[in-house]
Each structure stands twice: as C-alpha cells, then as structure tokens.
Coordinates of C-alpha atoms and ligand atoms in Angstrom, one line a residue:
X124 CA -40.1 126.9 43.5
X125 CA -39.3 125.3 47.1
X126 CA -38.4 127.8 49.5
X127 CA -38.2 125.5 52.3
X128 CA -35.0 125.2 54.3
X129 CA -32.7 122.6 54.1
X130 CA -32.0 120.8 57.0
X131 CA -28.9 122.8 57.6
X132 CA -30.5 126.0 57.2
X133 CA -33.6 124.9 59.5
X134 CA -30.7 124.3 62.5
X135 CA -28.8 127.6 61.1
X136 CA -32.2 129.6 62.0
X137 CA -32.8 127.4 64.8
X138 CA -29.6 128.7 66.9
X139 CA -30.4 132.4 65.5
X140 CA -33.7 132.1 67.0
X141 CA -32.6 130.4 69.9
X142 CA -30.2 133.5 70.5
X143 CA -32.9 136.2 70.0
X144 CA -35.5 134.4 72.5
X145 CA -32.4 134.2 75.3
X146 CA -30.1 137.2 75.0
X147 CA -32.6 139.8 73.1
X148 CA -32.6 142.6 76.1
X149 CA -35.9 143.0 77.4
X150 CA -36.0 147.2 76.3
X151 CA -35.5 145.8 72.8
X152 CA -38.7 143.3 72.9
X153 CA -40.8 145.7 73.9
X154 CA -39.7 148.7 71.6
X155 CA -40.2 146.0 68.8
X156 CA -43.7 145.1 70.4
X157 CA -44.9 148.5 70.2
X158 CA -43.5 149.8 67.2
X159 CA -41.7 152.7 69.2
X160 CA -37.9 151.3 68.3
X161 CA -36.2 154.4 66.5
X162 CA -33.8 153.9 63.9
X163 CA -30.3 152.9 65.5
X164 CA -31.4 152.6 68.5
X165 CA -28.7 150.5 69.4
X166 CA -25.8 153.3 68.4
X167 CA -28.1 155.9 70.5
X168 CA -28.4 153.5 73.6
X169 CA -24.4 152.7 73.5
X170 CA -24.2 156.5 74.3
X171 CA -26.6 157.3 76.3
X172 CA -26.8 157.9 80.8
X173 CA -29.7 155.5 80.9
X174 CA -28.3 152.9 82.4
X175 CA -30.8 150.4 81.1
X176 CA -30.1 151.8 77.8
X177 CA -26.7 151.3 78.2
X178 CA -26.8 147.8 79.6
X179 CA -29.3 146.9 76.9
X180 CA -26.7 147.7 74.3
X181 CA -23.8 146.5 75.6
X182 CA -25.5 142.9 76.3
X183 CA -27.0 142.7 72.9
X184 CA -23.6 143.2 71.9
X185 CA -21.8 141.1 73.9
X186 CA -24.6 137.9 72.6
X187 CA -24.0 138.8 68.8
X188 CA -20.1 138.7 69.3
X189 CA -20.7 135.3 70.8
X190 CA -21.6 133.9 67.6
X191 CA -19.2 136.2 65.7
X192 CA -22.8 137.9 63.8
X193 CA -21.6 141.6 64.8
X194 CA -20.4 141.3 61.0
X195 CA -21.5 138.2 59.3
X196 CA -20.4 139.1 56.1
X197 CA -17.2 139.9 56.9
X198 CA -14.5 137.2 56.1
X199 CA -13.4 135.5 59.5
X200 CA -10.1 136.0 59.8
X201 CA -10.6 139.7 60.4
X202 CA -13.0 138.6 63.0
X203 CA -16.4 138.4 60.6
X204 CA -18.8 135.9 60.6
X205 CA -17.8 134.5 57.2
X206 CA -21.5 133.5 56.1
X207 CA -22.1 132.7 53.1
X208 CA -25.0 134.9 51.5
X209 CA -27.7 132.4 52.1
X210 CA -27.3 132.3 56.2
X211 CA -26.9 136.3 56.1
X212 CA -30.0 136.1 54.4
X213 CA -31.5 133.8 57.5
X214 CA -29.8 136.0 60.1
X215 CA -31.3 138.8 59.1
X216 CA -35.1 137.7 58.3
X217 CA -35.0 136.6 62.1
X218 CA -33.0 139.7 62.8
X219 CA -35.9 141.3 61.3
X220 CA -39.0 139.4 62.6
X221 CA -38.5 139.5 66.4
X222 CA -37.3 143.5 65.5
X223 CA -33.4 143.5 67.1
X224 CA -32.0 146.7 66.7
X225 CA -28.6 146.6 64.3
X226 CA -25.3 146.9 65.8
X227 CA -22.1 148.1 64.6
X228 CA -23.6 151.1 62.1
X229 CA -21.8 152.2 59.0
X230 CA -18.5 151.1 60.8
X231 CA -20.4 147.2 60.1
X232 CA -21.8 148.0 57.1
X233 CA -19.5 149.9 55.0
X234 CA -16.0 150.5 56.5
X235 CA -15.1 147.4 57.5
X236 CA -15.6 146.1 53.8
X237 CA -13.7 148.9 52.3
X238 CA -11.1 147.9 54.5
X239 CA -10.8 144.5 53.9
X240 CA -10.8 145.1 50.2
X241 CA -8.4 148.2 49.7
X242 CA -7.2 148.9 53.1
X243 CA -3.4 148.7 54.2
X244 CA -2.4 145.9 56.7
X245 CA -2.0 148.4 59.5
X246 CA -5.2 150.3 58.9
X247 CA -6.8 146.9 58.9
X248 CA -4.8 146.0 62.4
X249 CA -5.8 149.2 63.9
X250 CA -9.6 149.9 62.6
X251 CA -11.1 146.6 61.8
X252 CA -11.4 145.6 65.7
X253 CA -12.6 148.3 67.8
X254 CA -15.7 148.5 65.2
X255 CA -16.4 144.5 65.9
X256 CA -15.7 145.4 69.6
X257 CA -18.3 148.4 69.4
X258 CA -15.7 150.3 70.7
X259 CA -15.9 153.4 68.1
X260 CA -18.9 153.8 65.9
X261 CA -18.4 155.8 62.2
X262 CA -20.5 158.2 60.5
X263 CA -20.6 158.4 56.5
X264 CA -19.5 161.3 55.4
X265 CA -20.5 161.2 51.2
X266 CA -23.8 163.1 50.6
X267 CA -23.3 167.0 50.4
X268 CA -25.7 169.9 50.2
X269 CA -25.2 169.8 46.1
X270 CA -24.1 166.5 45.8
X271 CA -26.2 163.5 46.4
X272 CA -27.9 161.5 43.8
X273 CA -25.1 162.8 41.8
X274 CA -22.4 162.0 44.3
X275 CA -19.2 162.4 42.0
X276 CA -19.6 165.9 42.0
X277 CA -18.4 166.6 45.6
X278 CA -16.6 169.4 46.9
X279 CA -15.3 168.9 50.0
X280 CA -10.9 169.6 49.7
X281 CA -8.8 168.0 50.9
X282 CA -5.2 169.5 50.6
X283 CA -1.9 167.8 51.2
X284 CA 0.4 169.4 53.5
X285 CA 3.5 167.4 54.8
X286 CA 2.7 164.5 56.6
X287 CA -1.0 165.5 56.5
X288 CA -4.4 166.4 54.6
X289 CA -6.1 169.3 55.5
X290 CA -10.1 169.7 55.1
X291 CA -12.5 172.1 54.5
X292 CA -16.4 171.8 53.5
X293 CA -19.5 170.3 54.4
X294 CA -21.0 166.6 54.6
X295 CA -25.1 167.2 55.2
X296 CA -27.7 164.3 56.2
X297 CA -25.3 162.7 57.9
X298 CA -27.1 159.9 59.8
X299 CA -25.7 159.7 63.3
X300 CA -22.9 161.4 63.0
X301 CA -23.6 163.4 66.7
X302 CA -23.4 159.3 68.7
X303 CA -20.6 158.3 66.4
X304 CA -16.8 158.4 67.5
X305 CA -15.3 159.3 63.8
X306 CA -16.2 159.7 60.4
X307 CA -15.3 158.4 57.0
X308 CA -15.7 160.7 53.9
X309 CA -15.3 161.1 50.1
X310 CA -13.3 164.4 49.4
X311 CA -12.2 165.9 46.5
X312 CA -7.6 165.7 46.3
X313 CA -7.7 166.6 42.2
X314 CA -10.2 169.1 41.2
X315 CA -9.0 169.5 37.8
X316 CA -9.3 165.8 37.1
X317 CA -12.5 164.5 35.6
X318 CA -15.1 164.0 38.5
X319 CA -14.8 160.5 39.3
X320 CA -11.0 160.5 39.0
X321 CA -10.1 163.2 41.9
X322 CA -12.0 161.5 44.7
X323 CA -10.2 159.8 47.5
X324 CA -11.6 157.5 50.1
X325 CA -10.3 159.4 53.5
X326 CA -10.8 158.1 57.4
X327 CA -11.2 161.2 60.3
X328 CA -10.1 158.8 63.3
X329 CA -12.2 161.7 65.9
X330 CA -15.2 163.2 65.1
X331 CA -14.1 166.2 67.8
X332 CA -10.9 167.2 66.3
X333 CA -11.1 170.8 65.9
X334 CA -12.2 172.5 62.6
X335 CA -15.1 170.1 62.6
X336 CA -18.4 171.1 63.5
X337 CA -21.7 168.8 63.8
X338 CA -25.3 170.3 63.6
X339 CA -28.2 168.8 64.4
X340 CA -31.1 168.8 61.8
X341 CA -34.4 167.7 62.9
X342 CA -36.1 165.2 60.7
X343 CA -40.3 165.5 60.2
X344 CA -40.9 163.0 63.0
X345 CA -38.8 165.6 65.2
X346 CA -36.0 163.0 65.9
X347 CA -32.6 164.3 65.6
X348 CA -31.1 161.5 63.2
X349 CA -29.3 163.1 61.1
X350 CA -26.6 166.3 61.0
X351 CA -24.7 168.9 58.5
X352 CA -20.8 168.5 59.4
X353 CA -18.9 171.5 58.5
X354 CA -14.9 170.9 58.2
X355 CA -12.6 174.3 58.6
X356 CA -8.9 173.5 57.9
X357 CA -9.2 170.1 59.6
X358 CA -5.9 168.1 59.3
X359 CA -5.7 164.8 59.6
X360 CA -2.8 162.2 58.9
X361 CA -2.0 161.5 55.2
X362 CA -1.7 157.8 56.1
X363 CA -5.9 158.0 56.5
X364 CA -5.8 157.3 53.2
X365 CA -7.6 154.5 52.3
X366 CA -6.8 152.9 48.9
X367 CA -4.5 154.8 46.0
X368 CA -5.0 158.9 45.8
X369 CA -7.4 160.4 43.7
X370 CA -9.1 156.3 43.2
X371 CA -11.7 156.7 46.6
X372 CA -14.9 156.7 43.9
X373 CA -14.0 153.1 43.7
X374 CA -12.9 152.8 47.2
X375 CA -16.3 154.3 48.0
X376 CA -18.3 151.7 46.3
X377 CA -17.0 148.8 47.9
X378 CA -20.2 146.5 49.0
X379 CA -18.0 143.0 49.9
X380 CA -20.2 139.6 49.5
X381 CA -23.3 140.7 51.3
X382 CA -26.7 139.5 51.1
X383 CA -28.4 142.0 49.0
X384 CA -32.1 140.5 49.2
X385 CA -33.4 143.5 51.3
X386 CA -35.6 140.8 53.1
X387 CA -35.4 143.2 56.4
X388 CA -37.8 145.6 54.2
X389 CA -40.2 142.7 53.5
X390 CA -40.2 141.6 57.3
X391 CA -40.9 145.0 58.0
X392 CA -43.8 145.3 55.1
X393 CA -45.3 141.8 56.4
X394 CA -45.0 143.2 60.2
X395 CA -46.7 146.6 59.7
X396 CA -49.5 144.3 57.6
X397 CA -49.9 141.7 60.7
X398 CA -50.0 144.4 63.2
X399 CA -52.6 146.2 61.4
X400 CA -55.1 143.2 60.1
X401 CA -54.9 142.3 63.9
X402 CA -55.9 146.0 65.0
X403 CA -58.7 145.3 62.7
X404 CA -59.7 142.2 64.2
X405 CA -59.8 143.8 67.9
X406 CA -61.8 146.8 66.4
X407 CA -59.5 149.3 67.8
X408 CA -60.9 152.9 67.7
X409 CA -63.3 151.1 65.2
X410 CA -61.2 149.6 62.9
X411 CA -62.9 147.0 62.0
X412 CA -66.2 149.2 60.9
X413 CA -64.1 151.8 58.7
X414 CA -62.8 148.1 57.0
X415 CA -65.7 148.1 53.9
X416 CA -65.8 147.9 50.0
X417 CA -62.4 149.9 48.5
X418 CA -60.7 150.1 52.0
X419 CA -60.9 146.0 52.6
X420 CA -59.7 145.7 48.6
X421 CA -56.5 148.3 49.2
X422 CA -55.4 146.1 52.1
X423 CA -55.9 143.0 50.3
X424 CA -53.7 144.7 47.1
X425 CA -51.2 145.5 50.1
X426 CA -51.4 141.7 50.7
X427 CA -50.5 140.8 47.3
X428 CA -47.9 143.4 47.1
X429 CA -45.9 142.3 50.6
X430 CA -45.9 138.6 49.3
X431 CA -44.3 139.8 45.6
X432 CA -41.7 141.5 47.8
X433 CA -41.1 138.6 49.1
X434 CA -40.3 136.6 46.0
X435 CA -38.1 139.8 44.9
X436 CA -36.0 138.9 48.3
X437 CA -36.2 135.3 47.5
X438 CA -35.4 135.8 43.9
X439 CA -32.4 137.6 44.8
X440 CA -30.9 135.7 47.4
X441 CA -31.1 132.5 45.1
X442 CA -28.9 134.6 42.9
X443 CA -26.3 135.2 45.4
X444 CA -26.5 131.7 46.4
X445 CA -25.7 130.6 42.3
X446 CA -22.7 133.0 42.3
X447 CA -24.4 136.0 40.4
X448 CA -24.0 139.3 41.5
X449 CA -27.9 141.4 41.3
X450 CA -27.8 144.4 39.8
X451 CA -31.0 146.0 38.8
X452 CA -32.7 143.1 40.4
X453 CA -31.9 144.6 44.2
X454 CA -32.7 148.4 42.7
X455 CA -36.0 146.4 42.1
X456 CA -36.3 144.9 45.5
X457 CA -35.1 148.3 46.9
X458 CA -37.5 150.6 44.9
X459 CA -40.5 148.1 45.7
X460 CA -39.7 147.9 49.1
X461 CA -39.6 151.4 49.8
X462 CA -42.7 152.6 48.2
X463 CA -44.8 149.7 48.9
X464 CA -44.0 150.5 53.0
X465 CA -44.9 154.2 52.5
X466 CA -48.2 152.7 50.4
X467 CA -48.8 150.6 53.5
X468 CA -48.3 153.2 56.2
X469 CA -51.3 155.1 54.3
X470 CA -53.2 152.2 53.9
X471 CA -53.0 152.0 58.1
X472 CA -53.5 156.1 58.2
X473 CA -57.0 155.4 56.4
X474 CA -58.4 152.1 58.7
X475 CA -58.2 154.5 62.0
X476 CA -59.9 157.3 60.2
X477 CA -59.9 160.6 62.5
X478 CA -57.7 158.9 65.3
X479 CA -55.0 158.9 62.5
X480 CA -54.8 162.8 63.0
X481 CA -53.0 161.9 66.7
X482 CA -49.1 161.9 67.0
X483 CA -49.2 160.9 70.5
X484 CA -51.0 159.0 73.3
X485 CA -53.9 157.5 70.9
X486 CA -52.9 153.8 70.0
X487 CA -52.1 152.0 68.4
X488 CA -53.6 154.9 65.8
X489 CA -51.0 157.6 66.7
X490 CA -48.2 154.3 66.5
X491 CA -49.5 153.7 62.3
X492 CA -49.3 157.5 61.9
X493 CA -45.7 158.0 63.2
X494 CA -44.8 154.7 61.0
X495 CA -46.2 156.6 58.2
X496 CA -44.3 159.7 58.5
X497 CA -40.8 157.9 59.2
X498 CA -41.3 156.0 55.9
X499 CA -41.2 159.4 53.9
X500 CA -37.4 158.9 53.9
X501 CA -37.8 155.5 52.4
X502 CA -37.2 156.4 48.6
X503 CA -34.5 159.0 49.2
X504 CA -31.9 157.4 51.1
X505 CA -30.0 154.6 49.7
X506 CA -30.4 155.8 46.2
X507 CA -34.0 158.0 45.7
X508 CA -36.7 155.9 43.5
X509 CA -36.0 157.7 40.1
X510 CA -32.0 156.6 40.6
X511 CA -33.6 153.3 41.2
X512 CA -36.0 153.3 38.0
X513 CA -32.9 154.6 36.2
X514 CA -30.8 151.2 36.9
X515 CA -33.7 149.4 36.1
X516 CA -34.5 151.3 32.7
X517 CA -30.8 151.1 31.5
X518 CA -29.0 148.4 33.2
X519 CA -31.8 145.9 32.9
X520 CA -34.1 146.8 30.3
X521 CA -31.4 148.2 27.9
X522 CA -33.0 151.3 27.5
X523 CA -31.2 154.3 26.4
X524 CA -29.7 157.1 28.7
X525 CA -31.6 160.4 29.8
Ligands
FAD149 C1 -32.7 159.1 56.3 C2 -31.5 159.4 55.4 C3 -30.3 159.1 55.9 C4 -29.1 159.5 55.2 N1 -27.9 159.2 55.7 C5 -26.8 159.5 55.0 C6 -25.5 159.3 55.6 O1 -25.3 158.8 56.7 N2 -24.4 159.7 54.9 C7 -24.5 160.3 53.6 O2 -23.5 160.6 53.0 N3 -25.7 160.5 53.1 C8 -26.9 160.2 53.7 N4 -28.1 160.4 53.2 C9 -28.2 161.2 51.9 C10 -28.7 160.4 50.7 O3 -27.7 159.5 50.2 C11 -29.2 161.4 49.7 O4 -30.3 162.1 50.2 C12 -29.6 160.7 48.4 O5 -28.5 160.2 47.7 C13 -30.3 161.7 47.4 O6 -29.6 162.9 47.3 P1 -30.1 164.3 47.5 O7 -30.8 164.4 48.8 O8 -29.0 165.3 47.3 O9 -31.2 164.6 46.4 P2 -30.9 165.0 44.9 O10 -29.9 164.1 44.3 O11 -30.7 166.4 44.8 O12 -32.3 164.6 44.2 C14 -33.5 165.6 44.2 C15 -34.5 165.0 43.4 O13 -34.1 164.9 42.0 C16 -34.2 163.6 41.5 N5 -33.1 163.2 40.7 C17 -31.7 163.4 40.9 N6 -31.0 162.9 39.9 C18 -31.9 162.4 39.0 C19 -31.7 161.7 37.8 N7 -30.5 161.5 37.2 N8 -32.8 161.3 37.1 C20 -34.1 161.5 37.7 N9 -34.3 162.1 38.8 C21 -33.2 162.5 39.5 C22 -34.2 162.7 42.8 O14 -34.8 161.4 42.6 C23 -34.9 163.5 43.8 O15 -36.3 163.4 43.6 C24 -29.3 160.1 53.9 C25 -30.6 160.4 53.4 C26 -31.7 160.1 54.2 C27 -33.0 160.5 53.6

C-alpha cells in the first residue's frame, strides 16, 4: 500500500504547515516542547487574566478562522471548512505533530453537527456562529452519576411548563463545563417510555442561570478538568429543543462526516516514543544505562505497536475516503490507541527508574510520570475499553450478545 500524498495533498499539508510555523503562538510551542500543554488549553487560556494567555488564544483563533479550519468538517455554508475526510485527516496529523491546542471544544465537535443535522433554521442562525467565532464555548452535559457506559438510562427531568422546560438532576464528569459559556444535555421528557424513546436533545443557552450549580472535581493529576453540574428547577425555553421530543437519543448521536482515523492518538503515541528514545540517547538521569535486555525489547514492542496504530488510522481514513462509514474498525483504532499510550507512559516510568517517583522539578523524568498518570483516563472516556471490545466482538466479529 502507498501512503504517499498526492500532489494535492502534499500542497494541502504544505499550507497547514505553513500556518502552524507562522501563526502557532509562541506559549503554545513551547507547552508542546515540553510536554506541559493541559488538556484544552485553548478553552482555559480564552478565560483566563493572563494576558499572554489570552492573546495566545485569541490569535491562534483568529489564524484558524483564516482558513475556515475552526470546523473543517463542518459543511461551508454554515461557515465550516467543508473538507473532505482525507484533508481532516492531514489537518489534524499536523495539528497533532507540532502539538496546537484544539479550539472551539464540544461546541466544534459535537453541537455544531447536531445542529446542522436536526437543528431548526433559527437555532442554526443563532448558535452555529458565535461557536465558529469562539464567542461561547459548550459543555456536554450526557454522562451521569449512574448513567455512563449505559447512557440511555438517564435521569435528569425535564418537565414542560408553558412556554418552557424546567430541570432538575445531575450531569457528573463534565469536562470543562466551569470555562464554558452554556451547556448542552440529554434529559429525560417521557419516563414511562422505553429508555431510548423518552430522551430529548436539550440546549441551556447560560451555564449561570439560576438552579444550576457547577462543582469542581479534581482529577489524579490534581487539575480541575472536569465538574458534577446539579440542575434545581432550572427553566429554560421550550424552543431549546433540538430535534422532535422524546427523539434526542438520536439527536445525541449525531457524528456528521468527520475523519474518524484517530491519527491525533498515533501522533501522540509516536511523540511520547521520540521524546523518550531521544532521552535515552542524551542519557538523562541515566537513561540510557537502565536501557538493557527486557527494557530495550518492551520499547522496541512499543515500536511495533505505535507503527500498527498507524496503519489502523491509515486503514481507516482510506475507508472514509471510499465512502464507507467505520464501525468497529475506529472502536479498534480507539481501544488500541488508548491502551497502547497508557503501555507507553509505563514503558517511559521504567527507563528513568527512581527519578520516575518525582511529580515535579526532575525532568524530563517527573514530565514521563505526569504523562503517565493523565493517560489513566484514556480507556474510560469516549467509550471505556470493554464498550469498545464489545463493538468489536458483536458488530465485527458477529459474536453473540453478553
Ligand atoms: C476525562 C473524561 C472526560 C469526560 N468528559 C465528559 C463530558 O464532557 N461529558 C459527559 O457527558 N461525559 C464525560 N465523561 C464521562 C464518560 O463518557 C464516562 O466516564 C464513560 O462513558 C464511562 O461511564 P462511567 O464512568 O459511568 O462508567 P460505567 O459505565 O459505570 O463503567 C464502569 C465499569 O464497568 C464496565 N462496563 C460498563 N458496562 C459494561 C458492559 N456492557 N460490558 C462490559 N463492561 C462494562 C466499564 O467498562 C467500566 O470498567 C468523561 C470521562 C472522562 C474520563
């Protein structure tokens, strides 16, 4: 198989790389040179008093919306970039490799396509362009304290009264949710309907209107990512409705035409390897010595494993580019990803040895050991591994249920 680009392509990642090497903010370079860039940085930094912070996220902004990539999936008359999945694909590997922070959160990601899809003309007129503009950032409101992997089982109400819904119950992990500007959430409109037929797809245009409470919870690393968001007779218009009543389960699982290669994981996997094998090479805190017999073979299996991934992304996106739609294949690339990252990240922990028991100060040793703590989260979120080898058993093996 020939995975080289075609001439198009080549000048397709040319301009990307063109644009990362000119407008990338300097704070973002050297976050990504370190390996100290948190997760959404870009959504922390577009609230935060630091005026370098600030100005980095506003200007790495501003250079995306240039080249309308703030959403390159998204058609283009609603102000996407209208790539087709094979430049996504490109974007985001060199996205990826130079380490840019992602802009435009879960308002990018997921709300914008649900909108396009099933949303009304005016919700589309009102919403769609203050999320290209980075003008309000949205929080996903689905997971709840009981209700995760098993998401159809929800309980947050929602109860119609008059011109308006009113809420009460709780959303929990809810990944930025204390930076964003509003929430979207499944809730619950027909409990005596069977479970995936009294969900509706709901929009909460402010975060801060009262009856709605976020708390912090503090992740391992002892970042505050993530929150519990409690709703107490929280009312909100009825025309927040996204989609038909009692149909959000299908609203909710709107995914549009995106690239669904998960090359960013395999950039990632192929970074952390570089980083270390060149740690090695400068003997830092004695790499290089601890580096005999079983410890050289794991990172040479690490090796092999990083490159399958690899052909996983590659094997997807050539899908996407035929017109199929990957199923179990990107539950594959997804599963792999994950737990091959969290293998790597102890693979690192073991070339530094002792130094690998620092959390600060200490590098690069105490920059491997964070890495390998903030991958723990890897094979929960986005569907946990045994969801994934579910799919993968049923859907593409044939396998029987349970
Ligand atoms: C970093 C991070 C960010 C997140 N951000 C958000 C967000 O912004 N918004 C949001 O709504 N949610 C978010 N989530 C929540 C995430 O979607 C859920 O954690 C995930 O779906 C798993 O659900 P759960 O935590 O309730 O675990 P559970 O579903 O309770 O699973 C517990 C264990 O049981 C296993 N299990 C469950 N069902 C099965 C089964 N059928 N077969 C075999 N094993 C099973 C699981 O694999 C797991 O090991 C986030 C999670 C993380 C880790």
């Amino acid at each position: 198989m020939d995975w080289r680009d075609t001439e198009d392509q080549q000048r397709f990642r040319g301009d990307v790389r063109t644009l990362i090497t000119e407008r990338l903010p300097e704070r973002y370079v050297e976050m990504a040179r370190s390996g100290s860039m948190p997760e959404r940085a870009w959504e922390n930094d577009r609230k935060s008093h630091d005026a370098d912070a600030l100005g980095a996220a506003r200007d790495w902004h501003a250079a995306l919306a240039e080249q309308r990539w703030v959403a390159p999936h998204w058609p283009s008359e609603y102000g996407g970039g209208g790539l087709g999945p094979m430049e996504q694909f490109i974007l985001n590997q060199e996205l990826a490799e130079s380490g840019a922070p992602a802009v435009g959160g879960s308002g990018v990601q997921m709300l914008g396509p649900t909108l396009i899809m099933h949303g009304s003309e005016e919700q589309k007129a009102q919403y769609l362009p203050p999320i290209l503009d980075a003008e309000v950032t949205w929080a996903q409101g689905y997971s709840e304290p009981g209700s995760g992997s098993d998401l159809a089982s929800l309980t947050t109400r929602a109860v119609r009264d008059g011109d308006e819904f009113v809420l009460n119950g709780q959303k929990i992990w809810t990944s930025a949710a204390h930076t964003a500007d509003a929430m979207f959430a499944l809730v619950r409109t027909d409990p005596d309907a069977p479970k995936h037929r009294g969900i509706s797809f709901v929009m909460i245009d402010d975060i801060h209107t009262p009856g709605i409470t976020v708390r912090p919870l503090i992740n391992i690393n002892g970042d505050h990512y993530f929150n519990e968001v409690f709703f107490e007779d929280v009312r909100i218009p009825a025309r927040n409705l996204v989609g038909e009543l009692n149909r959000g389960w299908y609203v909710g699982m709107t995914l549009l035409d995106f690239e669904r290669s998960n090359i960013a994981g395999a950039v990632a996997a192929r970074r952390q390897l570089r980083q270390l094998i060149e740690q090695i090479g400068n003997n830092a805190q004695g790499a290089s010595e601890r580096v005999r017999g079983p410890l050289r073979n794991e990172i040479a299996e690490r090796w092999i494993e990083t490159e399958t991934l690899f052909q996983f992304s590659f094997r997807i996106i050539s899908m996407q580019t035929a017109g199929l739609v990957p199923n179990y294949e990107a539950s594959t690339a997804k599963l792999f990803a994950s737990e091959l990252n969290q293998r790597l990240a102890l693979t690192a922990t073991r070339v530094f040895g002792l130094h690998a028991n620092h959390w600060s100060g200490a590098a690069p040793a105490s920059t491997f050991t964070r890495n390998y703590i903030a991958m723990v989260p890897a094979t929960i979120r986005g569907g946990t591994s045994e969801v994934q080898r579910n799919v993968i058993a049923t859907r593409g093996l044939g396998l029987p249920r349970g």
